[in-house]
Amino acid sequence: MADERAETVVKFRRTSSSIEALKKSISSVLVHFYPLAGRLKKGESGRMVVDCNDEGVEFTEALINTSLKDLERDGFPRQPYFEKLVNEVAPSAEENHFGPLLSIQVTTFEGDGICIGTTLHHVIADGNSFWHFMTSWAECSRGNPISKQPHLDRTVVRRGKKSPLSISYKAHEIVSNEITGAKIFKLVADDSEQLKQSGSGYVEKPKETLEKRVDPSMKTEVIYSTFCFTEEIIQDLKQQSGASSSFVAVAAQFWRCVMRAREVPPEETVFFVLLADCRGRVKPPLLPTYFGNCLYAGLAQTTANILIDSPISFAADVIQQVINSCYEEEQIDHLIDWAELPNRNFIDLVREAGWEYGTNAISSPRFPLYDIDYGWGKPSDVQTATMNEIGAMFLSCGKDGGKSILVSPCLPQHKMNLLHRLLFVVEE
């Protein structure tokens, strides 16, 4: 449903002697996850489909003359060469991509470890399915059968002969729970005449560049950083915000702080965007092992001054309302109906609402990043290689069994420094 790429870097302590075993095991696991070995093509309806032609995934071996132990000693700080630990790929727009849907690069560090870098086309799978695949690959690498077979049946989300639906996001003001000054976006069916005119429900718009969607001071080179919200910090944030979940508490703090760090003008509109797994909300519900994309995009907007000047509980309440909106049956039905249309583009659908100053919550702290074991122990570190949006937050679990949450954003250096000073100041 999305057209971006997910890139992940997994670093291990062991040597590269098991690379042949990795090649053998990737062949074994692809028997079960065979759509990953296919290619995109335009189907009879005009929609892009996966041709399961068994052309395979891309597997690259590389060497780097640096030490993994040195990185580990320093806490795996972000390095300029990290982006080279994944394969470079062609543009990710569906209509322009006909190469491998999954690329793997195994990089051997000088004498003491390897890195597994993966690049997955988001049109084939979401984060839940990606980590299902990675866990299954690790099981095959250890010589075990995979514990959870992927569910590949697409007929459960097909609408048959039901008429296609043109939709768009419309903002509705929040009046419940004493929240004022914020709006939640919901999917609304467009007029049937618009559908006839466009032929697909999707009207192509000129692609906005990153520079057009951020303030002028953001046109400098950005850096990546990772912040650790410890169990203690999370509990303090939950107490101050009244949030019922760690995700809401951390997201509320980050949203407020990153907008302050970006020095957004007070009257500017600011957005919060998240992608929610809806496998259990589809009628009938999908299995947790459904392989593909089953996501709903929740959006909220307010103004910078309301967000920043209000208590953290305001941001937490808005984010909770966004989460609730992702599980409304009518909203999910609208999205499934729209997905049947040709030429639909999920990212552009979301961006129609505009998010010049947006915070996009990417990934999830529930994914089993540090449980992956290819036969020589769990990873020393897991990081995203690139990020698509300035000010976005890539969330992952900590190395302490998931008690902490790691948040990785990208910002210009001076704004990252300001974010660092703001992020762990918990309101009294």
GROMACS .gro file of C-alpha atoms in nm:
model
  428
    1MET     CA    1   0.000   0.000   0.000
    2ALA     CA    2   0.298   0.228   0.041
    3ASP     CA    3   0.571   0.297  -0.210
    4GLU     CA    4   0.868   0.372   0.010
    5ARG     CA    5   1.151   0.141   0.107
    6ALA     CA    6   1.235   0.005   0.448
    7GLU     CA    7   1.607  -0.029   0.515
    8THR     CA    8   1.753  -0.196   0.822
    9VAL     CA    9   2.106  -0.265   0.935
   10VAL     CA   10   2.170  -0.557   1.172
   11LYS     CA   11   2.519  -0.591   1.314
   12PHE     CA   12   2.660  -0.915   1.457
   13ARG     CA   13   2.976  -0.998   1.647
   14ARG     CA   14   3.066  -1.320   1.470
   15THR     CA   15   3.293  -1.361   1.168
   16SER     CA   16   3.188  -1.398   0.807
   17SER     CA   17   3.247  -1.776   0.795
   18SER     CA   18   2.870  -1.834   0.794
   19ILE     CA   19   2.791  -1.629   0.482
   20GLU     CA   20   2.742  -1.945   0.275
   21ALA     CA   21   2.499  -2.068   0.539
   22LEU     CA   22   2.310  -1.739   0.507
   23LYS     CA   23   2.284  -1.787   0.129
   24LYS     CA   24   2.155  -2.141   0.174
   25SER     CA   25   1.903  -2.039   0.437
   26ILE     CA   26   1.771  -1.745   0.232
   27SER     CA   27   1.694  -1.994  -0.044
   28SER     CA   28   1.510  -2.211   0.206
   29VAL     CA   29   1.301  -1.933   0.358
   30LEU     CA   30   1.203  -1.792   0.018
   31VAL     CA   31   1.018  -2.117  -0.053
   32HIS     CA   32   0.767  -1.995   0.208
   33PHE     CA   33   0.792  -1.621   0.135
   34TYR     CA   34   0.802  -1.663  -0.244
   35PRO     CA   35   0.642  -1.325  -0.336
   36LEU     CA   36   0.967  -1.162  -0.224
   37ALA     CA   37   1.144  -1.337  -0.512
   38GLY     CA   38   0.902  -1.193  -0.769
   39ARG     CA   39   0.886  -0.865  -0.958
   40LEU     CA   40   0.635  -0.585  -0.996
   41LYS     CA   41   0.443  -0.559  -1.319
   42LYS     CA   42   0.128  -0.385  -1.441
   43GLY     CA   43  -0.171  -0.618  -1.428
   44GLU     CA   44  -0.475  -0.636  -1.654
   45SER     CA   45  -0.667  -0.388  -1.438
   46GLY     CA   46  -0.388  -0.131  -1.461
   47ARG     CA   47  -0.281  -0.186  -1.102
   48MET     CA   48   0.071  -0.293  -1.018
   49VAL     CA   49   0.085  -0.658  -0.911
   50VAL     CA   50   0.356  -0.899  -0.801
   51ASP     CA   51   0.455  -1.149  -1.068
   52CYS     CA   52   0.576  -1.453  -0.871
   53ASN     CA   53   0.830  -1.545  -1.140
   54ASP     CA   54   1.104  -1.660  -0.901
   55GLU     CA   55   1.361  -1.414  -1.036
   56GLY     CA   56   1.504  -1.402  -0.685
   57VAL     CA   57   1.632  -1.151  -0.436
   58GLU     CA   58   1.956  -0.958  -0.460
   59PHE     CA   59   2.239  -1.088  -0.238
   60THR     CA   60   2.562  -0.887  -0.223
   61GLU     CA   61   2.884  -0.951  -0.030
   62ALA     CA   62   3.104  -0.660   0.077
   63LEU     CA   63   3.411  -0.584   0.288
   64ILE     CA   64   3.491  -0.288   0.510
   65ASN     CA   65   3.827  -0.210   0.672
   66THR     CA   66   3.695  -0.105   1.010
   67SER     CA   67   3.635  -0.291   1.333
   68LEU     CA   68   3.293  -0.384   1.469
   69LYS     CA   69   3.443  -0.397   1.818
   70ASP     CA   70   3.543  -0.032   1.792
   71LEU     CA   71   3.186   0.060   1.700
   72GLU     CA   72   3.050  -0.149   1.984
   73ARG     CA   73   3.288   0.007   2.236
   74ASP     CA   74   3.161   0.352   2.141
   75GLY     CA   75   2.794   0.249   2.155
   76PHE     CA   76   2.744   0.220   1.777
   77PRO     CA   77   2.734   0.593   1.699
   78ARG     CA   78   2.599   0.688   1.360
   79GLN     CA   79   2.869   0.678   1.091
   80PRO     CA   80   2.863   0.834   0.740
   81TYR     CA   81   2.927   0.494   0.579
   82PHE     CA   82   2.620   0.330   0.735
   83GLU     CA   83   2.415   0.408   0.424
   84LYS     CA   84   2.665   0.200   0.225
   85LEU     CA   85   2.580  -0.106   0.434
   86VAL     CA   86   2.261  -0.151   0.232
   87ASN     CA   87   2.230  -0.188  -0.144
   88GLU     CA   88   2.162   0.123  -0.347
   89VAL     CA   89   1.832   0.089  -0.523
   90ALA     CA   90   1.633   0.247  -0.804
   91PRO     CA   91   1.359   0.501  -0.729
   92SER     CA   92   1.090   0.340  -0.515
   93ALA     CA   93   0.778   0.464  -0.693
   94GLU     CA   94   0.577   0.159  -0.796
   95GLU     CA   95   0.551   0.252  -1.162
   96ASN     CA   96   0.929   0.303  -1.190
   97HIS     CA   97   1.053  -0.009  -1.013
   98PHE     CA   98   1.094  -0.344  -1.181
   99GLY     CA   99   1.400  -0.475  -0.994
  100PRO     CA  100   1.430  -0.701  -0.688
  101LEU     CA  101   1.176  -0.643  -0.412
  102LEU     CA  102   1.429  -0.750  -0.150
  103SER     CA  103   1.801  -0.671  -0.151
  104ILE     CA  104   2.044  -0.810   0.105
  105GLN     CA  105   2.401  -0.699   0.160
  106VAL     CA  106   2.629  -0.889   0.397
  107THR     CA  107   2.931  -0.678   0.490
  108THR     CA  108   3.230  -0.834   0.665
  109PHE     CA  109   3.401  -0.606   0.916
  110GLU     CA  110   3.775  -0.633   0.954
  111GLY     CA  111   3.825  -0.960   1.137
  112ASP     CA  112   3.550  -0.947   1.396
  113GLY     CA  113   3.194  -0.943   1.264
  114ILE     CA  114   2.939  -0.899   0.992
  115CYS     CA  115   2.652  -0.667   0.913
  116ILE     CA  116   2.331  -0.776   0.739
  117GLY     CA  117   2.176  -0.483   0.555
  118THR     CA  118   1.831  -0.524   0.400
  119THR     CA  119   1.631  -0.309   0.160
  120LEU     CA  120   1.265  -0.404   0.119
  121HIS     CA  121   1.016  -0.244  -0.120
  122HIS     CA  122   0.725  -0.131   0.096
  123VAL     CA  123   0.473  -0.226  -0.171
  124ILE     CA  124   0.529  -0.594  -0.086
  125ALA     CA  125   0.518  -0.588   0.295
  126ASP     CA  126   0.485  -0.374   0.606
  127GLY     CA  127   0.702  -0.380   0.918
  128ASN     CA  128   0.508  -0.664   1.079
  129SER     CA  129   0.562  -0.886   0.773
  130PHE     CA  130   0.924  -0.778   0.733
  131TRP     CA  131   1.018  -0.889   1.084
  132HIS     CA  132   0.818  -1.208   1.039
  133PHE     CA  133   1.039  -1.280   0.740
  134MET     CA  134   1.361  -1.189   0.922
  135THR     CA  135   1.269  -1.411   1.218
  136SER     CA  136   1.186  -1.700   0.982
  137TRP     CA  137   1.512  -1.653   0.793
  138ALA     CA  138   1.702  -1.674   1.121
  139GLU     CA  139   1.519  -1.997   1.207
  140CYS     CA  140   1.620  -2.149   0.873
  141SER     CA  141   1.978  -2.032   0.929
  142ARG     CA  142   1.982  -2.223   1.260
  143GLY     CA  143   1.862  -2.535   1.078
  144ASN     CA  144   1.508  -2.520   1.220
  145PRO     CA  145   1.173  -2.519   1.040
  146ILE     CA  146   0.998  -2.183   1.047
  147SER     CA  147   0.761  -2.160   1.340
  148LYS     CA  148   0.498  -1.938   1.175
  149GLN     CA  149   0.399  -1.992   0.816
  150PRO     CA  150   0.315  -1.670   0.627
  151HIS     CA  151  -0.048  -1.633   0.523
  152LEU     CA  152  -0.038  -1.532   0.156
  153ASP     CA  153  -0.407  -1.548   0.061
  154ARG     CA  154  -0.520  -1.209  -0.080
  155THR     CA  155  -0.881  -1.306  -0.140
  156VAL     CA  156  -0.969  -1.219   0.219
  157VAL     CA  157  -0.926  -0.848   0.144
  158ARG     CA  158  -1.068  -0.842  -0.207
  159ARG     CA  159  -1.401  -0.672  -0.261
  160GLY     CA  160  -1.502  -0.868  -0.569
  161LYS     CA  161  -1.740  -0.675  -0.793
  162LYS     CA  162  -1.798  -0.392  -0.546
  163SER     CA  163  -1.764  -0.051  -0.710
  164PRO     CA  164  -1.432   0.128  -0.655
  165LEU     CA  165  -1.432   0.415  -0.410
  166SER     CA  166  -1.258   0.750  -0.444
  167ILE     CA  167  -1.152   0.882  -0.105
  168SER     CA  168  -0.960   1.168   0.052
  169TYR     CA  169  -0.860   1.274   0.402
  170LYS     CA  170  -1.085   1.535   0.564
  171ALA     CA  171  -1.016   1.698   0.899
  172HIS     CA  172  -1.270   1.673   1.181
  173GLU     CA  173  -1.235   1.881   1.495
  174ILE     CA  174  -1.197   1.692   1.822
  175VAL     CA  175  -1.462   1.782   2.076
  176SER     CA  176  -1.448   1.475   2.300
  177ASN     CA  177  -1.238   1.431   2.611
  178GLU     CA  178  -1.215   1.809   2.648
  179ILE     CA  179  -0.967   1.833   2.359
  180THR     CA  180  -1.002   2.153   2.161
  181GLY     CA  181  -0.771   2.310   1.907
  182ALA     CA  182  -0.686   1.987   1.727
  183LYS     CA  183  -0.831   1.789   1.436
  184ILE     CA  184  -0.824   1.426   1.334
  185PHE     CA  185  -0.825   1.333   0.965
  186LYS     CA  186  -1.066   1.070   0.844
  187LEU     CA  187  -1.114   0.904   0.507
  188VAL     CA  188  -1.423   1.038   0.335
  189ALA     CA  189  -1.576   0.911   0.012
  190ASP     CA  190  -1.540   1.168  -0.266
  191ASP     CA  191  -1.815   1.264  -0.509
  192SER     CA  192  -1.874   0.997  -0.773
  193GLU     CA  193  -1.824   1.257  -1.047
  194GLN     CA  194  -1.464   1.303  -0.935
  195LEU     CA  195  -1.412   0.930  -0.963
  196LYS     CA  196  -1.547   0.932  -1.320
  197GLN     CA  197  -1.325   1.224  -1.419
  198SER     CA  198  -1.007   1.079  -1.275
  199GLY     CA  199  -1.086   0.724  -1.379
  200SER     CA  200  -0.919   0.589  -1.069
  201GLY     CA  201  -0.995   0.806  -0.771
  202TYR     CA  202  -0.636   0.927  -0.770
  203VAL     CA  203  -0.543   1.254  -0.934
  204GLU     CA  204  -0.171   1.271  -0.995
  205LYS     CA  205  -0.005   1.580  -0.851
  206PRO     CA  206   0.346   1.711  -0.902
  207LYS     CA  207   0.587   1.549  -0.661
  208GLU     CA  208   0.688   1.783  -0.383
  209THR     CA  209   1.054   1.792  -0.302
  210LEU     CA  210   1.175   1.762   0.053
  211GLU     CA  211   1.288   2.125   0.044
  212LYS     CA  212   0.935   2.245  -0.038
  213ARG     CA  213   0.795   2.063   0.263
  214VAL     CA  214   1.029   2.207   0.525
  215ASP     CA  215   1.129   2.553   0.641
  216PRO     CA  216   1.426   2.721   0.465
  217SER     CA  217   1.664   2.665   0.757
  218MET     CA  218   1.624   2.289   0.710
  219LYS     CA  219   1.797   2.287   0.371
  220THR     CA  220   2.130   2.213   0.533
  221GLU     CA  221   2.279   1.866   0.562
  222VAL     CA  222   2.092   1.653   0.811
  223ILE     CA  223   2.237   1.413   1.067
  224TYR     CA  224   2.093   1.107   1.237
  225SER     CA  225   2.085   1.045   1.608
  226THR     CA  226   1.931   0.793   1.848
  227PHE     CA  227   1.777   0.877   2.185
  228CYS     CA  228   1.705   0.618   2.453
  229PHE     CA  229   1.391   0.660   2.661
  230THR     CA  230   1.467   0.445   2.963
  231GLU     CA  231   1.199   0.267   3.165
  232GLU     CA  232   1.226   0.536   3.433
  233ILE     CA  233   1.189   0.824   3.185
  234ILE     CA  234   0.891   0.652   3.023
  235GLN     CA  235   0.715   0.609   3.356
  236ASP     CA  236   0.768   0.980   3.433
  237LEU     CA  237   0.627   1.075   3.093
  238LYS     CA  238   0.325   0.849   3.140
  239GLN     CA  239   0.255   1.005   3.478
  240GLN     CA  240   0.281   1.361   3.346
  241SER     CA  241   0.085   1.295   3.025
  242GLY     CA  242  -0.177   1.060   3.160
  243ALA     CA  243  -0.096   0.825   2.870
  244SER     CA  244  -0.199   0.463   2.903
  245SER     CA  245   0.082   0.333   2.682
  246SER     CA  246   0.455   0.390   2.656
  247PHE     CA  247   0.423   0.464   2.285
  248VAL     CA  248   0.176   0.749   2.341
  249ALA     CA  249   0.388   0.901   2.619
  250VAL     CA  250   0.712   0.891   2.417
  251ALA     CA  251   0.545   1.008   2.095
  252ALA     CA  252   0.378   1.301   2.272
  253GLN     CA  253   0.708   1.418   2.419
  254PHE     CA  254   0.893   1.382   2.090
  255TRP     CA  255   0.624   1.560   1.885
  256ARG     CA  256   0.630   1.866   2.113
  257CYS     CA  257   1.008   1.875   2.144
  258VAL     CA  258   1.090   1.827   1.775
  259MET     CA  259   0.856   2.112   1.682
  260ARG     CA  260   1.027   2.334   1.939
  261ALA     CA  261   1.368   2.228   1.807
  262ARG     CA  262   1.261   2.312   1.452
  263GLU     CA  263   1.144   2.653   1.579
  264VAL     CA  264   0.815   2.630   1.394
  265PRO     CA  265   0.633   2.966   1.373
  266PRO     CA  266   0.351   2.976   1.634
  267GLU     CA  267   0.058   2.990   1.392
  268GLU     CA  268   0.187   2.723   1.155
  269THR     CA  269  -0.005   2.396   1.130
  270VAL     CA  270   0.177   2.092   1.267
  271PHE     CA  271   0.088   1.729   1.197
  272PHE     CA  272   0.129   1.392   1.363
  273VAL     CA  273   0.114   1.083   1.140
  274LEU     CA  274   0.127   0.716   1.235
  275LEU     CA  275   0.075   0.385   1.057
  276ALA     CA  276  -0.126   0.128   1.252
  277ASP     CA  277  -0.140  -0.248   1.196
  278CYS     CA  278  -0.504  -0.335   1.123
  279ARG     CA  279  -0.486  -0.713   1.082
  280GLY     CA  280  -0.717  -0.766   1.376
  281ARG     CA  281  -0.962  -0.495   1.265
  282VAL     CA  282  -1.042  -0.612   0.914
  283LYS     CA  283  -1.378  -0.791   0.875
  284PRO     CA  284  -1.321  -1.083   0.894
  285PRO     CA  285  -0.994  -1.038   1.089
  286LEU     CA  286  -0.670  -1.133   0.920
  287LEU     CA  287  -0.429  -1.375   1.078
  288PRO     CA  288  -0.132  -1.214   1.259
  289THR     CA  289   0.088  -1.391   1.002
  290TYR     CA  290  -0.084  -1.228   0.701
  291PHE     CA  291   0.206  -1.132   0.473
  292GLY     CA  292   0.175  -0.800   0.299
  293ASN     CA  293   0.056  -0.454   0.397
  294CYS     CA  294  -0.232  -0.407   0.633
  295LEU     CA  295  -0.188  -0.049   0.750
  296TYR     CA  296  -0.404   0.251   0.816
  297ALA     CA  297  -0.258   0.601   0.830
  298GLY     CA  298  -0.385   0.816   1.114
  299LEU     CA  299  -0.332   1.193   1.095
  300ALA     CA  300  -0.386   1.479   1.338
  301GLN     CA  301  -0.322   1.851   1.312
  302THR     CA  302  -0.303   2.146   1.544
  303THR     CA  303  -0.094   2.465   1.553
  304ALA     CA  304   0.258   2.495   1.686
  305ASN     CA  305   0.166   2.733   1.967
  306ILE     CA  306  -0.120   2.513   2.091
  307LEU     CA  307   0.098   2.202   2.082
  308ILE     CA  308   0.398   2.360   2.252
  309ASP     CA  309   0.219   2.583   2.503
  310SER     CA  310  -0.026   2.315   2.618
  311PRO     CA  311   0.067   2.049   2.876
  312ILE     CA  312   0.206   1.723   2.743
  313SER     CA  313  -0.132   1.566   2.820
  314PHE     CA  314  -0.275   1.758   2.521
  315ALA     CA  315  -0.036   1.592   2.276
  316ALA     CA  316  -0.095   1.253   2.440
  317ASP     CA  317  -0.473   1.288   2.411
  318VAL     CA  318  -0.449   1.386   2.044
  319ILE     CA  319  -0.221   1.091   1.962
  320GLN     CA  320  -0.456   0.854   2.144
  321GLN     CA  321  -0.743   0.989   1.935
  322VAL     CA  322  -0.536   0.925   1.620
  323ILE     CA  323  -0.481   0.566   1.731
  324ASN     CA  324  -0.852   0.522   1.796
  325SER     CA  325  -0.935   0.655   1.449
  326CYS     CA  326  -0.714   0.389   1.291
  327TYR     CA  327  -0.940   0.114   1.419
  328GLU     CA  328  -1.278   0.244   1.304
  329GLU     CA  329  -1.429  -0.022   1.079
  330GLU     CA  330  -1.567   0.226   0.826
  331GLN     CA  331  -1.226   0.388   0.782
  332ILE     CA  332  -1.054   0.057   0.712
  333ASP     CA  333  -1.330  -0.045   0.471
  334HIS     CA  334  -1.283   0.281   0.279
  335LEU     CA  335  -0.910   0.215   0.248
  336ILE     CA  336  -0.958  -0.144   0.127
  337ASP     CA  337  -1.211  -0.032  -0.133
  338TRP     CA  338  -0.977   0.241  -0.255
  339ALA     CA  339  -0.682  -0.002  -0.274
  340GLU     CA  340  -0.862  -0.188  -0.554
  341LEU     CA  341  -0.823   0.113  -0.783
  342PRO     CA  342  -0.546   0.141  -1.045
  343ASN     CA  343  -0.283   0.415  -1.010
  344ARG     CA  344  -0.353   0.468  -0.640
  345ASN     CA  345  -0.063   0.592  -0.432
  346PHE     CA  346  -0.089   0.563  -0.055
  347ILE     CA  347   0.184   0.812   0.031
  348ASP     CA  348   0.038   1.081  -0.192
  349LEU     CA  349  -0.306   1.015  -0.046
  350VAL     CA  350  -0.171   1.095   0.299
  351ARG     CA  351   0.028   1.394   0.178
  352GLU     CA  352  -0.279   1.554   0.025
  353ALA     CA  353  -0.353   1.671   0.379
  354GLY     CA  354  -0.014   1.846   0.383
  355TRP     CA  355   0.253   1.808   0.648
  356GLU     CA  356   0.513   2.080   0.605
  357TYR     CA  357   0.579   2.045   0.976
  358GLY     CA  358   0.498   1.682   1.036
  359THR     CA  359   0.612   1.414   1.275
  360ASN     CA  360   0.580   1.070   1.121
  361ALA     CA  361   0.598   0.775   1.362
  362ILE     CA  362   0.784   0.497   1.178
  363SER     CA  363   0.826   0.133   1.283
  364SER     CA  364   0.728   0.004   1.628
  365PRO     CA  365   0.897  -0.078   1.961
  366ARG     CA  366   0.706  -0.409   1.949
  367PHE     CA  367   0.907  -0.549   1.660
  368PRO     CA  368   1.155  -0.824   1.771
  369LEU     CA  369   1.471  -0.653   1.649
  370TYR     CA  370   1.699  -0.799   1.915
  371ASP     CA  371   1.552  -1.150   1.917
  372ILE     CA  372   1.691  -1.236   1.573
  373ASP     CA  373   1.949  -1.519   1.598
  374TYR     CA  374   2.110  -1.667   1.286
  375GLY     CA  375   2.299  -1.923   1.489
  376TRP     CA  376   2.576  -1.714   1.642
  377GLY     CA  377   2.389  -1.499   1.890
  378LYS     CA  378   2.160  -1.200   1.886
  379PRO     CA  379   2.256  -0.875   1.708
  380SER     CA  380   2.484  -0.623   1.872
  381ASP     CA  381   2.293  -0.332   1.721
  382VAL     CA  382   2.005  -0.260   1.482
  383GLN     CA  383   1.961   0.071   1.301
  384THR     CA  384   1.773   0.217   1.009
  385ALA     CA  385   2.006   0.312   0.728
  386THR     CA  386   1.806   0.607   0.593
  387MET     CA  387   1.493   0.803   0.676
  388ASN     CA  388   1.249   0.965   0.435
  389GLU     CA  389   1.127   1.260   0.642
  390ILE     CA  390   1.297   1.534   0.841
  391GLY     CA  391   1.157   1.535   1.193
  392ALA     CA  392   1.021   1.180   1.168
  393MET     CA  393   1.069   0.937   1.456
  394PHE     CA  394   1.189   0.580   1.394
  395LEU     CA  395   1.089   0.378   1.699
  396SER     CA  396   1.246   0.051   1.809
  397CYS     CA  397   1.281  -0.155   2.123
  398GLY     CA  398   1.586  -0.116   2.344
  399LYS     CA  399   1.842  -0.388   2.411
  400ASP     CA  400   1.704  -0.443   2.762
  401GLY     CA  401   1.421  -0.672   2.662
  402GLY     CA  402   1.195  -0.394   2.540
  403LYS     CA  403   1.178  -0.198   2.865
  404SER     CA  404   1.327   0.107   2.695
  405ILE     CA  405   1.232   0.267   2.363
  406LEU     CA  406   1.482   0.402   2.112
  407VAL     CA  407   1.384   0.696   1.891
  408SER     CA  408   1.593   0.790   1.588
  409PRO     CA  409   1.524   1.120   1.404
  410CYS     CA  410   1.713   1.314   1.137
  411LEU     CA  411   1.761   1.691   1.164
  412PRO     CA  412   2.024   1.955   1.086
  413GLN     CA  413   2.304   1.953   1.344
  414HIS     CA  414   2.203   2.272   1.531
  415LYS     CA  415   1.842   2.159   1.560
  416MET     CA  416   1.947   1.811   1.673
  417ASN     CA  417   2.152   1.972   1.950
  418LEU     CA  418   1.848   2.168   2.062
  419LEU     CA  419   1.631   1.855   2.052
  420HIS     CA  420   1.884   1.678   2.272
  421ARG     CA  421   1.851   1.950   2.536
  422LEU     CA  422   1.471   1.943   2.526
  423LEU     CA  423   1.381   1.578   2.495
  424PHE     CA  424   1.445   1.448   2.846
  425VAL     CA  425   1.315   1.747   3.039
  426VAL     CA  426   1.001   1.601   3.197
  427GLU     CA  427   0.744   1.858   3.304
  428GLU     CA  428   0.662   1.895   3.670
   0.00000   0.00000   0.00000
